[in-house]
Tab-separated table of C-alpha atoms and ligand atoms in Angstrom:
chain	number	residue	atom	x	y	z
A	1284	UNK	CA	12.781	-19.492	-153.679
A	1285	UNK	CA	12.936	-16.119	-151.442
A	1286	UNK	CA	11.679	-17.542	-148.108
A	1287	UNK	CA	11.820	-13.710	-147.067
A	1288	UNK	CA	8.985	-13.046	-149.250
A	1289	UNK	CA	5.424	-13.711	-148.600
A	1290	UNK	CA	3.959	-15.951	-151.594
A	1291	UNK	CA	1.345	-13.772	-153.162
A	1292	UNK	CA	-1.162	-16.468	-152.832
A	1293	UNK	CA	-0.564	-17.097	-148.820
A	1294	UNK	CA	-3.866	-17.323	-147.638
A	1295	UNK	CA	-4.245	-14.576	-144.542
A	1296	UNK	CA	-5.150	-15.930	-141.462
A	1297	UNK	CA	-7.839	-15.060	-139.585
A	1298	UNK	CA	-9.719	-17.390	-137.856
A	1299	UNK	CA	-9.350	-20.150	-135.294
A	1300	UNK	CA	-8.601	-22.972	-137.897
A	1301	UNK	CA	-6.268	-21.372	-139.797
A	1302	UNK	CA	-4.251	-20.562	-137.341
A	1303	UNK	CA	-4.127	-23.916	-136.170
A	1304	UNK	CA	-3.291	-25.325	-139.272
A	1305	UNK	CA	-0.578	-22.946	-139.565
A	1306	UNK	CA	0.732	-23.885	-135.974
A	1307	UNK	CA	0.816	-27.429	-136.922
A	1308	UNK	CA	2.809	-26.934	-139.853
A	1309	UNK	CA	5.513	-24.880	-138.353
A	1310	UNK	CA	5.598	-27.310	-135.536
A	1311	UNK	CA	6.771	-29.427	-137.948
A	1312	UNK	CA	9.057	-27.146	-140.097
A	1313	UNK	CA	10.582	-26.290	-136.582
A	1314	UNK	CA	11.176	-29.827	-135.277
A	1315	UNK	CA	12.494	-30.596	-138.825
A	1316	UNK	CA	14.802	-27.881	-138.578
A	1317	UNK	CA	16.486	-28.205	-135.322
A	1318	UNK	CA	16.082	-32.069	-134.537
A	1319	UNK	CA	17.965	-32.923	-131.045
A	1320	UNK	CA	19.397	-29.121	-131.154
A	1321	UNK	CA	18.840	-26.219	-128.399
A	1322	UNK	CA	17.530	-22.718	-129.489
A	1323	UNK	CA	17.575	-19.818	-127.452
A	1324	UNK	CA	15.005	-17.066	-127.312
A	1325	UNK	CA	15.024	-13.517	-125.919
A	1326	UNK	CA	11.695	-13.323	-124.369
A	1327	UNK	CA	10.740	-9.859	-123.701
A	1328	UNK	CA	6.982	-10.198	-123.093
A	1329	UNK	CA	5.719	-8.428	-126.197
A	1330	UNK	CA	3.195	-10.166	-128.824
A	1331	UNK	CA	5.690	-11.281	-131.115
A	1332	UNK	CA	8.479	-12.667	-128.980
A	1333	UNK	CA	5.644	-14.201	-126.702
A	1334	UNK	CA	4.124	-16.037	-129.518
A	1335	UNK	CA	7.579	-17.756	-130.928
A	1336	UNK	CA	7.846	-18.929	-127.295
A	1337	UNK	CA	4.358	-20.253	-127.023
A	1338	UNK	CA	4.929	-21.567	-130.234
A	1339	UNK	CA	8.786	-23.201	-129.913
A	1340	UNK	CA	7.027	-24.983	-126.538
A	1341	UNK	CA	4.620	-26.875	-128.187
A	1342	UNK	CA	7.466	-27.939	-130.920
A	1343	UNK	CA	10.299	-28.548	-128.704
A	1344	UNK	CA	9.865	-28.078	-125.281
A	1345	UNK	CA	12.411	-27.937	-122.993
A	1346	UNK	CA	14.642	-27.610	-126.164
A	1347	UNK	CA	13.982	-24.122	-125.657
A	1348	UNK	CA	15.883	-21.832	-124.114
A	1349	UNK	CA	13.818	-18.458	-123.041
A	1350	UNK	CA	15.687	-15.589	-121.848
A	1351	UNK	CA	13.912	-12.359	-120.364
A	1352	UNK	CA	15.798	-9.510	-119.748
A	1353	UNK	CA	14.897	-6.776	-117.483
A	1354	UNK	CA	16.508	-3.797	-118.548
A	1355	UNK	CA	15.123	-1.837	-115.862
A	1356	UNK	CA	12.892	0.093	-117.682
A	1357	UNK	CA	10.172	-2.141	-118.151
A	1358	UNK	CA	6.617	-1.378	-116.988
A	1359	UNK	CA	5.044	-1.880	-113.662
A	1360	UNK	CA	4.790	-5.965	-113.123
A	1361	UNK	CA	6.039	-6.646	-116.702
A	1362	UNK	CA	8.777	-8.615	-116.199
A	1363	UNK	CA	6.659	-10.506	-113.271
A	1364	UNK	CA	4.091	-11.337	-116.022
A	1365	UNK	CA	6.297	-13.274	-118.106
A	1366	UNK	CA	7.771	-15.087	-115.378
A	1367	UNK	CA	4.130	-16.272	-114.051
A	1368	UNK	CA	3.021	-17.021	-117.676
A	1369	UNK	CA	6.195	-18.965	-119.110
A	1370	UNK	CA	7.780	-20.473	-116.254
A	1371	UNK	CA	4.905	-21.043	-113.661
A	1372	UNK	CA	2.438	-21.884	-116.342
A	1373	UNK	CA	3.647	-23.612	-119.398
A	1374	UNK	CA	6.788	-24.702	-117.707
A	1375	UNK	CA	9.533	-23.181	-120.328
A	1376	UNK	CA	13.322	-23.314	-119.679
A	1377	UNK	CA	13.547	-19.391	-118.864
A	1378	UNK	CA	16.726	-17.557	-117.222
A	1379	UNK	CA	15.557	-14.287	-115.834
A	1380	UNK	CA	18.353	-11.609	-115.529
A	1381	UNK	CA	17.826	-8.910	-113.375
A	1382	UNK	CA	20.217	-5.878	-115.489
A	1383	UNK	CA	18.063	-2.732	-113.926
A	1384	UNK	CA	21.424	-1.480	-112.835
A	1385	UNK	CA	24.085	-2.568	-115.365
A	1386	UNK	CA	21.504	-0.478	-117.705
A	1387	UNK	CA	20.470	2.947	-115.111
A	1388	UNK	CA	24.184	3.192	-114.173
A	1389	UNK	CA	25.215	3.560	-118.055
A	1390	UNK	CA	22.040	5.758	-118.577
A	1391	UNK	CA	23.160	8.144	-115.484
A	1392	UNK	CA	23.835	11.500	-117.202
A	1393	UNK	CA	22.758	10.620	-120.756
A	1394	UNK	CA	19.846	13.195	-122.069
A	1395	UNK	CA	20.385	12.868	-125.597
A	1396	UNK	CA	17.333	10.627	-126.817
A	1397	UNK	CA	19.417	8.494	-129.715
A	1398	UNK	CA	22.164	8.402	-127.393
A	1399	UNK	CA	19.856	6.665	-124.866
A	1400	UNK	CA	18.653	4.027	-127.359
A	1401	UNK	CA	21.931	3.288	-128.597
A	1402	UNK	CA	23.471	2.520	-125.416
A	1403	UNK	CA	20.287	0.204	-124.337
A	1404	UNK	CA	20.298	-1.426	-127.615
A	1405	UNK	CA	24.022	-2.208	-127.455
A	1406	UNK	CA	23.449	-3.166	-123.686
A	1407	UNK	CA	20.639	-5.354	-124.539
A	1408	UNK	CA	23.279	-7.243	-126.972
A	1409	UNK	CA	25.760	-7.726	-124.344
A	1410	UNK	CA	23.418	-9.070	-121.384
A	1411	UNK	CA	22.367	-11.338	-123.973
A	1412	UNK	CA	25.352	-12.578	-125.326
A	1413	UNK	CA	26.708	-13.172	-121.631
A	1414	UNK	CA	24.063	-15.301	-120.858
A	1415	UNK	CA	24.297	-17.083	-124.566
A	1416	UNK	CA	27.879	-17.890	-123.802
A	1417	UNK	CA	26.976	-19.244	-120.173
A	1418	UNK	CA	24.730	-22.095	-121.805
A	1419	UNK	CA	26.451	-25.092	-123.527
A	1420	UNK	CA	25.342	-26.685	-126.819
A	1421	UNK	CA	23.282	-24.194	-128.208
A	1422	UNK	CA	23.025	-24.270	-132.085
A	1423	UNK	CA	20.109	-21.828	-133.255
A	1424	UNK	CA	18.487	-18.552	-132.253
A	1425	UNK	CA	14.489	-18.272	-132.378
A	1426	UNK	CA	13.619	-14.870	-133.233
A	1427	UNK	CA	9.896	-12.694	-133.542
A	1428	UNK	CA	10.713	-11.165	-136.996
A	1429	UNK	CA	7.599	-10.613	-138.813
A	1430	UNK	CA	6.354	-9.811	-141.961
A	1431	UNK	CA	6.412	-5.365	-141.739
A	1432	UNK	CA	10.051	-5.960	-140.080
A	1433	UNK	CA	11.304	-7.907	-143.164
A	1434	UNK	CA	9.417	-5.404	-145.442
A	1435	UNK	CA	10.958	-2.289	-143.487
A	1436	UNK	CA	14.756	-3.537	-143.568
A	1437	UNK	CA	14.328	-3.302	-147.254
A	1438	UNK	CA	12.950	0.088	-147.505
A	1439	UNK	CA	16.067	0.670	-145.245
A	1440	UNK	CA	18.592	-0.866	-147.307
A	1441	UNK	CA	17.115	1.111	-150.161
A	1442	UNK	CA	18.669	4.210	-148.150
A	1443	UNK	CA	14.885	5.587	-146.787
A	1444	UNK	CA	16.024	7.775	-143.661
A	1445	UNK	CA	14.049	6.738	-140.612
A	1446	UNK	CA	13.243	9.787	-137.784
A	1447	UNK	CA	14.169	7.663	-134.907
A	1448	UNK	CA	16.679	4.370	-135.042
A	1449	UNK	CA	13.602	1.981	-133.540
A	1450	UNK	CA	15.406	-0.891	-135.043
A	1451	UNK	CA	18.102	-0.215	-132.736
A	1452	UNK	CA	18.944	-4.078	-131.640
A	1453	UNK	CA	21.866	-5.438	-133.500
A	1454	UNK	CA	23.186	-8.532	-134.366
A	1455	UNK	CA	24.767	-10.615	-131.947
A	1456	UNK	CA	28.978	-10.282	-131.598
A	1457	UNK	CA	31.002	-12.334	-134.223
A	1458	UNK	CA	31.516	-15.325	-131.626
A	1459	UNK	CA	28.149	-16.483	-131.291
A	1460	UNK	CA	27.068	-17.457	-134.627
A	1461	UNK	CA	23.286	-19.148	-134.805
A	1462	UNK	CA	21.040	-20.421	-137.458
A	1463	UNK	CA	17.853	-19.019	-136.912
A	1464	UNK	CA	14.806	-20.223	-136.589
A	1465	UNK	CA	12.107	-17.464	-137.487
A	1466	UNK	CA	8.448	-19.205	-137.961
A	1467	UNK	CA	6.221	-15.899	-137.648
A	1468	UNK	CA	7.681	-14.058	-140.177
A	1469	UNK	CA	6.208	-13.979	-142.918
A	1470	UNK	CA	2.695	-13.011	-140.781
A	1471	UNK	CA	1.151	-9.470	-140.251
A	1472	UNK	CA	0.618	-8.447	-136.472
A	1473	UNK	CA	-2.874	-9.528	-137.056
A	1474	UNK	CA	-2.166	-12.736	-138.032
A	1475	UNK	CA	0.189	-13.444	-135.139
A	1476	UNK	CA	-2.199	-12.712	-133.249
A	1477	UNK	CA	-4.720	-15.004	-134.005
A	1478	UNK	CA	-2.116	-17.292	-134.008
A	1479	UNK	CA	-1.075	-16.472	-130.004
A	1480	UNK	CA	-4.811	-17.298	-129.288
A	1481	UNK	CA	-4.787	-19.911	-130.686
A	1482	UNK	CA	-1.614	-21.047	-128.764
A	1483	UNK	CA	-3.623	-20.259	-125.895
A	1484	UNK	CA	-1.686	-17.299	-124.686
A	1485	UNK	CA	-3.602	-14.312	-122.813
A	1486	UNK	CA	-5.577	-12.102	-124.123
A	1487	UNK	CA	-4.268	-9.143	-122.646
A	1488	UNK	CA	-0.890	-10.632	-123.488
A	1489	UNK	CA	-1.652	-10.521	-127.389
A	1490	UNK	CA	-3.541	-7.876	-127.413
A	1491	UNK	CA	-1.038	-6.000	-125.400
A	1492	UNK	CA	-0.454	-1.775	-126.807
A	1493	UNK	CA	3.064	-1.811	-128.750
A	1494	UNK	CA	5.598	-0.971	-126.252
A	1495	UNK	CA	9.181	0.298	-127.591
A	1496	UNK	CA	12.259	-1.637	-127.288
A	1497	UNK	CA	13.880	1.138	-124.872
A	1498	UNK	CA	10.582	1.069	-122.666
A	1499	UNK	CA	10.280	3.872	-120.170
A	1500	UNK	CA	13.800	5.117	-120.960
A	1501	UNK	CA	12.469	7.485	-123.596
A	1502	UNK	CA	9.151	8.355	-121.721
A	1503	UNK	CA	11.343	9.368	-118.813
A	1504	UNK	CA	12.551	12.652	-120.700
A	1505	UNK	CA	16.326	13.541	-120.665
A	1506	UNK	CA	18.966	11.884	-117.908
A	1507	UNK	CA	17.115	9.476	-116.460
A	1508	UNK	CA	16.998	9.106	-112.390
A	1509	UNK	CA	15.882	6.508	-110.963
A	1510	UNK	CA	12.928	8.281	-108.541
A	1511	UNK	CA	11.166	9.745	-111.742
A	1512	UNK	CA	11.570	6.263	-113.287
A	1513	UNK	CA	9.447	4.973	-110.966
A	1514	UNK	CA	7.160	7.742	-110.700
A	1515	UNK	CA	6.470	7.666	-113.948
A	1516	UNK	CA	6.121	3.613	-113.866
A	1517	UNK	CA	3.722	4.092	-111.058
A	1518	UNK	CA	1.694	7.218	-112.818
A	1519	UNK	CA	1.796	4.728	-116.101
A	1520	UNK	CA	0.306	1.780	-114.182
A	1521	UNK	CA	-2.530	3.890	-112.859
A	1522	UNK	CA	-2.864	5.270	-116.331
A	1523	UNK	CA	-3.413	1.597	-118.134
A	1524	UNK	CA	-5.537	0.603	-114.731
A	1525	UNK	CA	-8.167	3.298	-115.373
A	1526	UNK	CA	-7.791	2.583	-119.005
A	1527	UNK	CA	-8.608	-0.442	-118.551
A	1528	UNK	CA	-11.668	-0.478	-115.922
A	1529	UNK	CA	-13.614	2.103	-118.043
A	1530	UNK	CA	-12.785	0.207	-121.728
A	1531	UNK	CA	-11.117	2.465	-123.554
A	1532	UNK	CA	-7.958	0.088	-123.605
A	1533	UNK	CA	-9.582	-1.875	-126.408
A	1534	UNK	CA	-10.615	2.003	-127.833
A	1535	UNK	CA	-7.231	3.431	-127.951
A	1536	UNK	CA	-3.987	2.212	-129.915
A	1537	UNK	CA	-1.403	3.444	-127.513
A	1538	UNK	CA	-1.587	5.634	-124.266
A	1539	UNK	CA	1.158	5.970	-121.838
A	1540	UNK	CA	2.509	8.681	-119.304
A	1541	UNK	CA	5.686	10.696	-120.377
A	1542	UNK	CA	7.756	12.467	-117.321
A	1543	UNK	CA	9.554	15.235	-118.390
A	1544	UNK	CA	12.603	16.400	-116.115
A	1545	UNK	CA	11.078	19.575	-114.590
A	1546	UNK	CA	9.664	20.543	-112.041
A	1547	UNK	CA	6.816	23.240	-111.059
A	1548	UNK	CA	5.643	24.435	-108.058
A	1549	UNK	CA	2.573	22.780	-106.310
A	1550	UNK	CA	0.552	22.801	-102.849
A	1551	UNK	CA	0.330	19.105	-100.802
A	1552	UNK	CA	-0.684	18.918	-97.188
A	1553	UNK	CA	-1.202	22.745	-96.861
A	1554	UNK	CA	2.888	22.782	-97.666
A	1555	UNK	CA	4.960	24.044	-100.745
A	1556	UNK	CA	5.141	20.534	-102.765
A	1557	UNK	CA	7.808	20.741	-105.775
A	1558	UNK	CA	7.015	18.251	-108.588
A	1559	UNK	CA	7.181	16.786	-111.848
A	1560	UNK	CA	4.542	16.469	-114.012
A	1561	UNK	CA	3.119	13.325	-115.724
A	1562	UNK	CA	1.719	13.940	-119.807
A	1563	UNK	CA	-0.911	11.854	-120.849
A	1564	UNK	CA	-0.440	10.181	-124.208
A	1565	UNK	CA	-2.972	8.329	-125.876
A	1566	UNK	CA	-3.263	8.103	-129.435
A	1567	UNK	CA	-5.088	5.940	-132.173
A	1568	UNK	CA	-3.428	5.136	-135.436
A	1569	UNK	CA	-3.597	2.420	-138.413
A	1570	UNK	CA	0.714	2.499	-138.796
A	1571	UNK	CA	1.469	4.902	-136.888
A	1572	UNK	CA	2.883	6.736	-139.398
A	1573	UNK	CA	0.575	9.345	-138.632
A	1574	UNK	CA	-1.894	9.459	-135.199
A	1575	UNK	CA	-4.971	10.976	-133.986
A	1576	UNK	CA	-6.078	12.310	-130.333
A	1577	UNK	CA	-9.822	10.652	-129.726
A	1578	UNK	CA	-11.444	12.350	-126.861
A	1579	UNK	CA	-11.387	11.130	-123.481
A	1580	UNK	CA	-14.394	11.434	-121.051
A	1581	UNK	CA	-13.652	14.459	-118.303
A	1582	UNK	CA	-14.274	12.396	-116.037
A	1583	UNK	CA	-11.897	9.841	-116.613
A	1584	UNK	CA	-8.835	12.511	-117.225
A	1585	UNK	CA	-10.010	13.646	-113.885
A	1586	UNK	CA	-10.016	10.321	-112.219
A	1587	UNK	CA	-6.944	9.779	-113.319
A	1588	UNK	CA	-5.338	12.935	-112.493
A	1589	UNK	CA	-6.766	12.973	-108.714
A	1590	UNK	CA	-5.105	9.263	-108.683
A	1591	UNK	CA	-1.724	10.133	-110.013
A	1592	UNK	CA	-1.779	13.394	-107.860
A	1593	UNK	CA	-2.769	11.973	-104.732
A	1594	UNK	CA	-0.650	8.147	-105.028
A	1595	UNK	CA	2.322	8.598	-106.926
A	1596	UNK	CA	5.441	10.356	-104.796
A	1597	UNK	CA	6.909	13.272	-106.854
A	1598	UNK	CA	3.989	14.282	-108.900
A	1599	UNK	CA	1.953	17.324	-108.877
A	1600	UNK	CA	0.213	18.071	-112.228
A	1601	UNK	CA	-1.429	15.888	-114.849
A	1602	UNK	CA	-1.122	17.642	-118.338
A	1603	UNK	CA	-3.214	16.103	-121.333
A	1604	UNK	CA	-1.357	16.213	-124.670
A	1605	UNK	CA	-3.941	16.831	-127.822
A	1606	UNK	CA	-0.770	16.911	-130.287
A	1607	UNK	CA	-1.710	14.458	-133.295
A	1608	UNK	CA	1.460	13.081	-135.593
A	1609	UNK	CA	2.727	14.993	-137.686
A	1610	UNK	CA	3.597	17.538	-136.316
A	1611	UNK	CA	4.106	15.421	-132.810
A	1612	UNK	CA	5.837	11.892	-133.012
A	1613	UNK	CA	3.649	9.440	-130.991
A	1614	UNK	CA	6.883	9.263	-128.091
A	1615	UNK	CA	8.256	12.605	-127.051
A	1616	UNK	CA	11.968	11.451	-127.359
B	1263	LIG	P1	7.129	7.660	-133.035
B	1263	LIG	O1	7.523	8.210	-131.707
B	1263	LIG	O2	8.268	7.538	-134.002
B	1263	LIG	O3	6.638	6.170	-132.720
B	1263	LIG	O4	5.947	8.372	-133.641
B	1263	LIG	C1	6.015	5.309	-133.627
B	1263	LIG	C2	5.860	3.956	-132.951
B	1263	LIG	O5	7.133	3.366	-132.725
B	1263	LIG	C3	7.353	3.158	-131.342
B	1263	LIG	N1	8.753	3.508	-131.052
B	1263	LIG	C4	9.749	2.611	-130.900
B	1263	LIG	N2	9.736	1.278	-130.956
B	1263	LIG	N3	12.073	1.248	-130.485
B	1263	LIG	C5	10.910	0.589	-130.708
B	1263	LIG	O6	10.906	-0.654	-130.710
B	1263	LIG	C6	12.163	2.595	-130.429
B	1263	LIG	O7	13.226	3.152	-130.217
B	1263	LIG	C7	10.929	3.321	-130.646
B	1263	LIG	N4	10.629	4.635	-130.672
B	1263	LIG	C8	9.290	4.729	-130.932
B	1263	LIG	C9	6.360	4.041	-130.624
B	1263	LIG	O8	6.044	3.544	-129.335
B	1263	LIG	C10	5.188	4.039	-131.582
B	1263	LIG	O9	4.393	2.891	-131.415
């Protein structure tokens, strides 16, 4: 039997009880699986890797090994979310690394866009796998595969030619050899989740906007520095905050600020103010494959402009992008 492939009579899940059924049987496939043995996790925060922890804890326990990396271009209290809700709150075995600057110091210079994701893909690998090799006894590797990932590494092995290398995380160097342990994936993102409610995890946690794997590194346009990084993380969380308070988070697929590296001429404090400026993106789609603009209320844009204009050092414009995909891809790099 092909466990990569989804039996065509897998019931989908999409309530309460099915999901529960489901996490009680891969409780058990899990626990069968490993036995005594440790499995290690990288935890990034996003739906998938969240619910495999959520999940592996209620298995195994401290058999679990979670590690979160920040590669320093995470978003505004990210990293601090994952630390509150897996260490403080259902006690997992997590080792946080702290890599902002192993990753910004290889980044200084780079402006080509694959270039960037290459370099924090590979640099993802080798945080990892120095923290893999610190920890003894460890026999498998949990990962967040699901069912669209298995389905699109086909379509790439039949020789399809992606526009951007999203899949850009490797495999782990030839010394470190796990079995892995993968129990979401033959699921659809719906399906996990219902399943990470059921696990009790957050909602804002499951039903968290996709994020890409190089994070703010290719919203912050060219060579990234590391006072528009954090412009545009602050512009971003005032962005999502607005978002938020006047529900159009639940409205919107994905909507994030993009800082481009120039700068234009503006007037703060009755002085000359030279500054970047921040691009709203916000965008519905199904696959995104392709992706619509809905409209925004005035007076939220404005809101958020006067916010980002007024509280964020190093801005002075908010620009509004109305591109749909095609002809625009949904990040700018
Ligand atoms: P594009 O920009 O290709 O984006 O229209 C489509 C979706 O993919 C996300 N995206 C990425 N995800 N690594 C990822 O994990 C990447 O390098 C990457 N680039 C784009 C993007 O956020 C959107 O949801």
């Amino acid at each position: 039997m092909d466990t990569n492939k989804r039996p065509d009579n897998m019931q989908r899940i999409t309530t309460k009880a099915l999901a529960d059924k489901f996490i009680e049987e891969q409780i058990a496939a899990v626990r069968a699986q490993v036995g005594n043995g440790k499995v290690l996790l990288a935890l990034s925060g996003g739906v998938d890797s969240s619910v495999v922890a959520a999940l592996l804890i209620k298995a195994i326990g401290k058999q679990l090994v979670c590690v979160h990396v920040n590669h320093g271009l995470m978003r505004k209290d990210e990293s601090e979310n994952v630390i509150k809700i897996f260490k403080d709150e259902l006690d997992a075995n997590l080792v946080y690394v702290d890599a902002t600057d192993r990753f910004l110091d290889l980044l200084a210079g780079v402006s080509d866009p694959e270039k960037k994701r290459k370099i924090i893909g590979a640099e993802f690998i080798n945080v990892f796998a120095d923290e893999a090799r610190k920890l003894d006894d460890i026999t498998y590797l949990a990962q967040g595969t699901i069912y669209p990932d298995i389905l699109e590494s086909i379509k790439q092995a039949e020789g399809k030619k992606a526009v951007k290398s999203h899949h850009n995380v490797g495999g782990l160097p030839e010394d470190l050899k796990f079995e892995l342990v993968e129990p979401i994936k033959l699921l659809f993102k719906d399906e996990v989740r219902v399943v990470g409610e059921a696990l009790g995890l957050p909602h804002a946690m499951v039903y968290r906007q996709p994020f890409p794997g190089p994070g703010l590194g290719v919203r912050c346009l060219g060579a990234i520095t590391r006072d528009r990084l954090h412009a545009l993380r602050e512009a971003d969380a005032i962005l999502r905050e607005e978002f938020d308070k006047n529900g159009l988070a639940e409205k919107v697929w994905q909507y994030f600020i993009v800082v481009p590296d120039i700068k234009s001429v503006g007037v703060r404090d009755e002085s000359r103010y030279e500054g970047w400026p921040a691009i709203i993106r916000a965008i519905n789609t199904k696959d995104a494959m392709s992706a619509t603009i809905e409209e925004i209320p005035y007076a939220v844009l404005h809101k958020i402009t006067d916010r980002i204009t007024h509280e964020v050092e190093g801005i002075n414009r908010v620009l509004y992008d109305l591109t749909p995909k095609p002809i625009g891809t949904i990040e700018w790099e």
